[in-house]
Amino acid sequence: MLRPVLPGSSKNPITVSDITPDFAAEVKRRSGTSPCLCWHCRCCTNGCPFYQAMDIGPNDVIRLVQLGLKDRALRCSAIWVCVGCHTCSSECPMAIDISAIMDTLRQMALEEGIEVVEPDILRFHEEVLKSLKRYGRAHKLEIMLRYKVRKRDWLSDIDVGLKMLAKRKLDLMPSKIKKIGELKKIFVKEDI
Amino acid sequence: MEHKIRMKLSYFPGCSLATSAKENNWSLIEICRKIGLKLIELEDWNCCGSSSAHSLNSRLALNLASRILSLAPPERPLLVACPSCNMRLRHAQHYLKENASARDEYQRLCGRPFDPYLKIMHFFELFDQIKLSDFCGKENHALNGLRFVPYYGCMLTRPPSMRREKNYYGLMENVLSSVGASPVQWSCASRCCGTFLSAAKPDFVAELVNNIVRSAHNAAAECIVTACAMCHLNLEIRCNMKDRIPVFHFSELLSLVLGSGFPKGWSSRHIVDPMPILKARELFL
Ligand code: SF4
Ligand code: SF4
């Protein structure tokens, strides 16, 4: 896989105007972990089970944060592909909570309205949250169907869906909590 | 000798066990009953937010977990079935302990003060504390040399702030080998199963899962034993190779050992039929 040349080399120099000076500090404040402690040993990237599906590795994302390259950091696919499995932070010699940094960057990208390079992943998360707001619990069948409708893609993966139905792994009816008002309140507070 | 513990626990099954992994839920409740634990399901529990809440909104994730914590009566420990719900709830509890303003918010939201002493225990913790063979009784359904690979997925990893918490590495091997099964060494015990990428990147996850199952197969295991219902689902539905082996929930094998049998239609909930190996090992009665 051909990976993009990161800023900071002669092929891709950094322009001062690209730098957001307080970016690393903001990420540190929001994530509760210090990106500037990273010394790029790459334990995280080499161990990440999803590196092959990312454009740049977790330590590259951290490098962009250290350099203050906010726009570039918020546009990478890695922040969306990361599943928060903590494989990386369990290995990190500097005890950096890499997955918290990914969460922070993903949320910042949404707040700033930056184009999401992994729209399917965002759609999936949105459908899960809608289900939780509606029922208080995840209704997997409806999540999958709505996700498919939004993706306008019915046929791919249909065999797996049917297999799940046949094996009774998908309930037809949702299970709804009684005090759904309490849940709605939690979502409305966050404008969801 | 057969003994019982006699204790009540609050119980949080979580969405997977309540729906796609009912066999996991059933066997877990059954095991607890056998060893004398009465599980009282949390009244009107909600989803912990899973990966999606903390992916898009950390406050939302905290508040969803907070509501669950607030439903648990202080007088008994809260037993959590799913490792990732367990992680979300512990993480929330940890954050609330450290953060006074979050505790105020909790009180406003849940209408009662935060209880820092609530004991949250994952299902594994029970088996760290008891000796399973003490509970098997006379007709000991020992696992007869069943060769398995333990699959922990991301259960053993955690954020650095929780590094000091107990880790259950090796628990499935210890418990199951104490009742006659043979653990097999392999390289994928804590390889993440792909979680939600199974929906958004099915081809990528299929390859990942195939590698995991192939590795189990190459290690000459007869089955994979999972700690988490999400892992179980991904390993079952995403594997598209010919050479497949059955995938059991840890709780299923335990209930077999404790002589619970299985309810009707149980084996048909599995994509790879577990009956042939159970019969071959003379485990199914
Ligand atoms: S493992 Fe930690 S120190 Fe090493 S590159 Fe990754 S974040 Fe940086
Ligand atoms: S938490 Fe994210 S970056 Fe770290 S190993 Fe898992 S997927 Fe990779």
XYZ file of C-alpha atoms and ligand atoms in Angstrom:
493
model
C 0.000 0.000 0.000
C 1.367 3.389 -1.025
C 1.130 5.757 1.895
C 0.983 9.545 1.685
C 4.178 11.507 2.307
C 3.726 13.170 5.642
C 4.419 16.885 6.031
C 7.847 17.741 7.337
C 10.027 16.203 4.605
C 11.644 17.915 1.653
C 8.939 16.474 -0.599
C 6.209 17.917 1.553
C 7.461 20.927 3.491
C 5.392 22.570 6.202
C 4.230 26.139 5.681
C 3.951 28.288 8.781
C 0.394 29.243 7.849
C -0.630 25.557 8.103
C 0.244 25.444 11.779
C -2.317 25.850 14.548
C 0.001 26.612 17.488
C -2.292 25.565 20.340
C -3.567 22.395 18.641
C -1.494 19.907 20.651
C -2.475 21.662 23.882
C -6.152 21.479 22.954
C -5.892 17.772 22.116
C -4.128 17.181 25.416
C -6.817 19.051 27.343
C -9.686 17.229 25.686
C -8.232 13.733 25.571
C -6.604 13.828 29.003
C -3.384 12.367 27.567
C -0.193 14.026 26.305
C 0.520 13.619 22.584
C 3.828 15.444 23.007
C 5.267 12.589 25.072
C 5.362 10.420 21.945
C 8.891 9.657 20.687
C 7.717 7.696 17.637
C 8.943 4.261 18.526
C 6.018 3.051 16.353
C 5.000 0.256 18.723
C 1.452 1.508 18.258
C 1.493 1.498 14.479
C 3.260 -1.834 14.178
C 0.809 -3.510 16.516
C -2.400 -1.901 15.261
C -4.579 -4.602 13.674
C -6.181 -1.970 11.443
C -3.122 -0.177 10.121
C -3.674 -1.787 6.708
C -7.071 -0.098 6.486
C -5.717 3.327 7.532
C -4.079 5.972 5.366
C -1.498 6.836 8.031
C -0.533 5.063 11.240
C -1.481 6.054 14.787
C 1.975 7.507 15.494
C 1.755 9.568 12.278
C -1.513 11.003 13.527
C 0.238 11.947 16.755
C 3.085 13.508 14.758
C 0.592 15.759 12.968
C -0.815 16.801 16.327
C 2.668 17.563 17.661
C 3.381 19.686 14.609
C 0.118 21.595 14.979
C -1.123 20.451 11.550
C -4.740 20.457 12.575
C -6.412 20.338 9.203
C -4.280 17.426 8.029
C -4.854 15.503 11.275
C -8.620 15.967 11.162
C -8.799 14.797 7.551
C -7.069 11.440 7.847
C -8.926 8.145 7.660
C -7.022 6.667 10.608
C -9.131 8.569 13.149
C -12.245 6.899 11.713
C -10.846 3.422 11.195
C -9.511 3.217 14.760
C -11.874 1.010 16.772
C -10.435 1.899 20.174
C -9.179 -1.621 20.882
C -6.286 -0.282 23.013
C -3.821 -2.723 21.490
C -1.570 0.288 20.951
C -1.842 1.954 24.332
C -1.167 -1.339 26.096
C 2.188 -1.394 24.309
C 3.039 2.302 24.402
C 6.187 2.852 26.507
C 5.027 6.396 27.234
C 1.568 5.301 28.424
C -0.184 7.514 25.914
C -3.896 6.863 25.561
C -3.824 6.796 21.767
C -7.435 5.793 21.420
C -8.479 8.848 23.492
C -6.517 11.024 21.054
C -8.323 9.369 18.149
C -11.705 9.973 19.861
C -10.827 13.616 20.414
C -9.701 14.189 16.833
C -12.754 12.446 15.388
C -15.047 14.564 17.526
C -13.174 17.737 16.589
C -13.492 16.837 12.896
C -17.257 16.508 13.335
C -17.540 19.770 15.263
C -15.593 21.623 12.576
C -17.711 20.136 9.805
C -14.707 18.640 8.052
C -15.511 16.249 5.240
C -15.450 12.702 6.602
C -13.253 10.410 4.529
C -14.896 7.255 5.894
C -18.594 8.093 5.518
C -19.727 4.481 6.013
C -18.184 4.333 9.452
C -19.822 7.609 10.463
C -23.196 6.432 9.127
C -22.939 3.239 11.091
C -22.207 5.082 14.343
C -25.051 7.506 13.673
C -27.519 4.682 13.141
C -26.436 3.035 16.397
C -26.963 6.288 18.296
C -30.383 6.820 16.700
C -31.387 3.356 17.800
C -30.252 4.089 21.349
C -32.176 7.342 21.390
C -35.298 5.623 20.092
C -35.250 2.498 22.254
C -32.509 2.890 24.856
C -30.929 -0.274 23.482
C -29.351 -1.268 20.205
C -31.792 -2.845 17.771
C -29.306 -4.510 15.450
C -31.658 -5.434 12.634
C -32.969 -1.891 12.260
C -29.461 -0.440 12.555
C -28.283 -2.657 9.715
C -31.326 -1.946 7.527
C -31.157 1.820 7.989
C -27.438 1.769 7.423
C -28.008 -0.091 4.153
C -30.724 2.340 3.049
C -28.470 5.308 3.655
C -25.646 3.627 1.827
C -28.057 2.769 -1.006
C -26.554 -0.638 -1.043
C -28.887 -3.552 -0.530
C -27.154 -6.459 -2.092
C -23.676 -6.596 -0.740
C -23.363 -8.629 2.407
C -26.951 -9.837 2.155
C -25.872 -13.446 2.670
C -24.440 -12.576 6.052
C -27.651 -10.769 7.037
C -29.754 -13.759 6.048
C -27.457 -16.123 7.870
C -27.821 -14.011 11.001
C -31.590 -14.069 10.699
C -31.630 -17.822 10.152
C -29.443 -18.343 13.201
C -31.729 -16.063 15.245
C -28.931 -13.599 15.882
C -31.132 -10.661 14.910
C -34.281 -9.961 16.878
C -37.132 -8.704 14.726
C -38.598 -6.479 17.401
C -36.628 -3.910 19.390
C -36.374 -4.116 23.131
C -37.358 -0.707 24.454
C -36.634 0.615 27.915
C -39.526 1.957 30.006
C -38.096 5.323 30.962
C -37.090 6.281 27.452
C -37.578 9.942 28.414
C -34.465 9.724 30.577
C -32.452 8.572 27.590
C -33.870 11.228 25.274
C -32.773 13.834 27.800
C -29.192 12.546 27.645
C -29.196 12.777 23.842
C -30.934 16.149 23.588
C -28.354 17.622 25.937
C -25.747 16.757 23.315
C -27.884 17.993 20.407
C -28.280 14.487 19.022
C -17.778 -32.118 47.165
C -20.507 -29.855 45.945
C -20.923 -26.447 47.541
C -22.813 -23.258 46.881
C -21.929 -19.647 47.464
C -25.382 -18.136 48.142
C -25.084 -14.519 47.239
C -27.033 -11.962 45.257
C -25.517 -9.883 42.477
C -26.947 -7.148 40.299
C -26.666 -8.156 36.678
C -26.079 -6.129 33.535
C -26.337 -8.342 30.435
C -25.897 -5.624 27.785
C -27.412 -5.539 24.293
C -25.459 -8.400 22.700
C -26.349 -10.942 25.331
C -29.956 -9.810 25.336
C -30.269 -10.332 21.564
C -27.672 -11.871 19.254
C -25.977 -13.923 21.941
C -28.893 -15.271 23.979
C -27.021 -18.554 24.338
C -24.259 -16.633 26.109
C -26.777 -15.009 28.437
C -28.605 -18.215 29.130
C -25.490 -20.194 29.967
C -24.091 -17.434 32.144
C -27.258 -17.183 34.234
C -27.356 -20.952 34.458
C -23.759 -21.188 35.716
C -24.434 -18.578 38.357
C -27.519 -20.458 39.484
C -25.491 -23.662 39.745
C -22.838 -22.119 41.930
C -25.402 -20.391 44.113
C -25.398 -16.819 42.805
C -28.710 -15.147 42.288
C -28.593 -12.583 39.522
C -30.976 -9.649 39.738
C -31.097 -7.920 36.381
C -30.787 -4.139 36.590
C -34.231 -2.667 36.203
C -34.743 -0.862 32.877
C -31.049 -0.892 31.903
C -29.938 0.953 28.783
C -27.141 0.274 26.301
C -23.682 1.422 27.430
C -23.245 3.266 24.126
C -20.895 0.675 22.729
C -18.146 1.956 20.416
C -20.399 4.432 18.690
C -21.098 6.732 21.638
C -17.489 7.277 22.635
C -16.492 7.533 18.985
C -18.762 10.488 18.334
C -19.361 12.085 21.707
C -17.450 11.330 24.903
C -19.971 13.095 27.165
C -22.773 11.029 25.716
C -20.786 7.851 26.410
C -20.178 8.967 29.990
C -23.834 9.816 30.565
C -25.126 6.546 29.136
C -22.756 4.629 31.399
C -23.696 6.879 34.332
C -27.368 6.046 34.008
C -26.525 2.333 34.182
C -24.327 2.818 37.253
C -27.094 4.789 38.936
C -29.511 1.871 38.585
C -27.304 -0.448 40.634
C -28.236 -0.728 44.323
C -25.184 -0.100 46.527
C -25.556 -3.204 48.658
C -24.481 -5.771 46.068
C -21.787 -5.992 43.379
C -22.733 -5.376 39.770
C -21.901 -8.322 37.524
C -21.238 -7.364 33.903
C -21.345 -10.007 31.218
C -19.700 -8.266 28.289
C -16.027 -7.212 28.450
C -16.602 -4.054 26.481
C -19.604 -2.927 28.535
C -17.438 -3.705 31.550
C -14.714 -1.463 30.177
C -17.184 1.386 29.469
C -18.703 1.157 32.951
C -15.363 0.946 34.731
C -13.976 3.749 32.676
C -16.963 5.927 33.598
C -16.640 5.022 37.260
C -12.922 5.789 37.184
C -13.550 9.160 35.519
C -16.296 10.068 37.972
C -14.088 9.215 40.932
C -11.405 11.572 39.680
C -13.610 14.394 38.544
C -15.726 16.494 40.911
C -17.608 18.461 38.273
C -18.535 15.239 36.477
C -19.938 13.950 39.775
C -22.154 17.053 40.107
C -23.388 16.486 36.594
C -24.045 12.834 37.433
C -26.183 13.845 40.388
C -28.205 16.280 38.279
C -28.693 13.696 35.578
C -29.420 10.620 37.675
C -31.069 12.255 40.668
C -28.780 10.610 43.234
C -25.186 11.011 44.340
C -22.474 8.974 42.655
C -21.469 5.874 44.591
C -17.687 5.472 44.304
C -17.766 2.155 46.163
C -20.019 0.237 43.803
C -18.137 -2.923 42.939
C -18.260 -3.606 39.218
C -17.166 -7.092 38.343
C -16.775 -8.762 35.032
C -17.966 -12.327 34.749
C -14.322 -13.499 34.657
C -13.710 -12.208 38.139
C -16.000 -14.874 39.573
C -13.851 -17.619 38.123
C -10.714 -16.029 39.372
C -12.064 -16.400 42.884
C -13.679 -19.827 42.902
C -12.469 -23.289 42.039
C -14.749 -24.615 39.351
C -14.050 -28.252 40.143
C -15.549 -27.702 43.615
C -18.904 -27.187 41.979
C -19.011 -30.031 39.508
C -20.573 -32.580 41.779
C -20.329 -36.331 41.484
C -21.027 -36.792 37.816
C -18.175 -34.552 36.770
C -18.652 -33.565 33.131
C -14.983 -32.975 32.590
C -14.153 -31.668 29.144
C -12.449 -34.858 28.111
C -9.342 -33.416 26.529
C -11.193 -30.986 24.250
C -8.470 -29.021 22.450
C -9.325 -25.317 22.393
C -7.687 -21.990 21.708
C -8.662 -19.193 24.124
C -9.689 -16.009 22.336
C -9.688 -12.844 24.429
C -9.874 -10.246 21.647
C -9.275 -6.770 23.018
C -10.468 -7.759 26.459
C -6.968 -7.855 27.941
C -5.920 -4.432 26.710
C -6.998 -1.194 28.344
C -6.214 2.483 28.428
C -3.113 3.479 30.421
C -5.243 5.048 33.167
C -6.541 1.555 33.966
C -3.210 -0.259 33.779
C -3.237 -1.092 37.457
C -6.478 -3.023 37.273
C -6.346 -6.755 37.341
C -5.781 -8.484 34.044
C -7.312 -11.885 33.347
C -4.711 -13.207 30.979
C -4.732 -17.001 31.099
C -7.992 -17.308 32.988
C -9.832 -19.326 30.356
C -6.871 -21.715 30.043
C -6.641 -22.178 33.812
C -10.327 -22.705 34.386
C -10.990 -24.979 31.436
C -7.868 -27.061 31.928
C -8.872 -27.572 35.565
C -11.874 -29.492 34.227
C -10.082 -31.543 31.641
C -9.810 -29.433 28.486
C -6.448 -28.878 26.771
C -5.535 -25.312 25.883
C -3.510 -24.895 22.694
C -0.947 -22.106 22.290
C -1.561 -19.785 19.356
C -0.745 -16.324 18.164
C -4.145 -14.645 17.940
C -5.434 -14.832 21.507
C -5.653 -11.077 21.829
C -6.032 -9.974 18.226
C -9.018 -7.592 17.965
C -12.007 -9.082 16.101
C -12.771 -5.934 14.113
C -15.844 -4.920 16.148
C -18.008 -2.402 14.277
C -15.816 -2.423 11.181
C -17.571 -5.705 10.500
C -20.477 -3.565 9.257
C -18.590 -0.730 7.554
C -15.596 -2.686 6.211
C -16.836 -6.256 5.852
C -14.128 -7.394 3.442
C -11.334 -6.142 5.624
C -12.819 -7.802 8.692
C -13.427 -11.050 6.798
C -9.712 -11.244 6.055
C -8.827 -10.439 9.655
C -11.238 -13.068 10.974
C -10.063 -15.644 8.435
C -6.518 -15.138 9.676
C -7.639 -15.704 13.247
C -9.613 -18.847 12.427
C -6.821 -20.160 10.186
C -4.357 -19.687 12.986
C -6.602 -21.699 15.341
C -6.990 -24.381 12.729
C -3.243 -24.534 12.112
C -2.664 -24.905 15.835
C -4.806 -28.073 15.607
C -7.476 -26.731 17.931
C -10.907 -28.311 17.778
C -12.696 -25.142 18.753
C -12.260 -21.479 19.667
C -13.477 -20.235 23.038
C -14.422 -16.551 23.212
C -14.731 -14.196 26.143
C -16.953 -11.654 24.400
C -20.230 -11.933 22.507
C -19.155 -9.377 19.903
C -16.010 -11.398 19.115
C -18.118 -14.522 18.929
C -20.446 -12.924 16.412
C -17.652 -11.601 14.205
C -15.718 -14.868 14.245
C -18.874 -16.712 13.244
C -20.415 -14.452 10.635
C -17.311 -13.041 8.971
C -15.300 -16.193 8.473
C -15.766 -17.307 4.868
C -13.218 -20.097 4.604
C -13.928 -23.753 4.091
C -11.944 -25.049 7.046
C -13.869 -23.783 10.004
C -14.154 -24.880 13.574
C -16.911 -24.233 16.111
C -16.761 -21.145 18.290
C -18.002 -21.426 21.865
C -18.754 -18.777 24.419
C -16.643 -19.455 27.513
C -19.901 -19.560 29.474
C -21.281 -22.326 27.265
C -18.429 -24.674 28.091
C -18.739 -23.825 31.768
C -22.419 -24.652 31.804
C -21.606 -27.921 30.085
C -19.077 -28.689 32.821
C -21.598 -27.855 35.519
C -24.012 -30.301 33.957
C -26.667 -27.847 32.860
C -27.268 -29.355 29.442
C -28.531 -26.968 26.805
C -32.000 -25.756 25.909
C -33.727 -27.029 22.791
C -32.462 -25.480 19.575
C -29.270 -24.357 21.225
C -26.821 -25.786 18.708
C -28.695 -24.223 15.786
C -27.739 -20.769 17.061
C -24.185 -21.592 16.025
C -23.039 -21.127 12.462
C -20.563 -23.982 12.672
C -22.426 -26.841 14.282
C -20.690 -27.711 17.574
C -22.444 -31.066 17.944
C -19.969 -33.245 16.008
C -16.990 -32.355 18.196
C -19.051 -32.533 21.372
C -20.226 -35.975 20.370
C -16.748 -37.059 19.315
C -15.492 -36.084 22.755
C -18.549 -37.646 24.370
C -19.441 -34.343 25.950
C -23.051 -33.936 25.005
C -25.535 -35.847 27.065
S 3.818 3.547 21.043
Fe 3.569 5.491 22.154
S 5.596 6.481 22.083
Fe 5.597 4.807 20.576
S 5.028 5.833 18.659
Fe 3.139 5.051 19.543
S 2.332 6.728 20.787
Fe 4.452 7.197 20.317
S -6.911 1.662 19.477
Fe -7.019 2.332 17.353
S -4.943 2.893 16.813
Fe -4.813 1.680 18.659
S -4.450 -0.405 17.954
Fe -6.674 -0.191 18.196
S -7.408 0.470 16.190
Fe -5.180 0.760 16.203
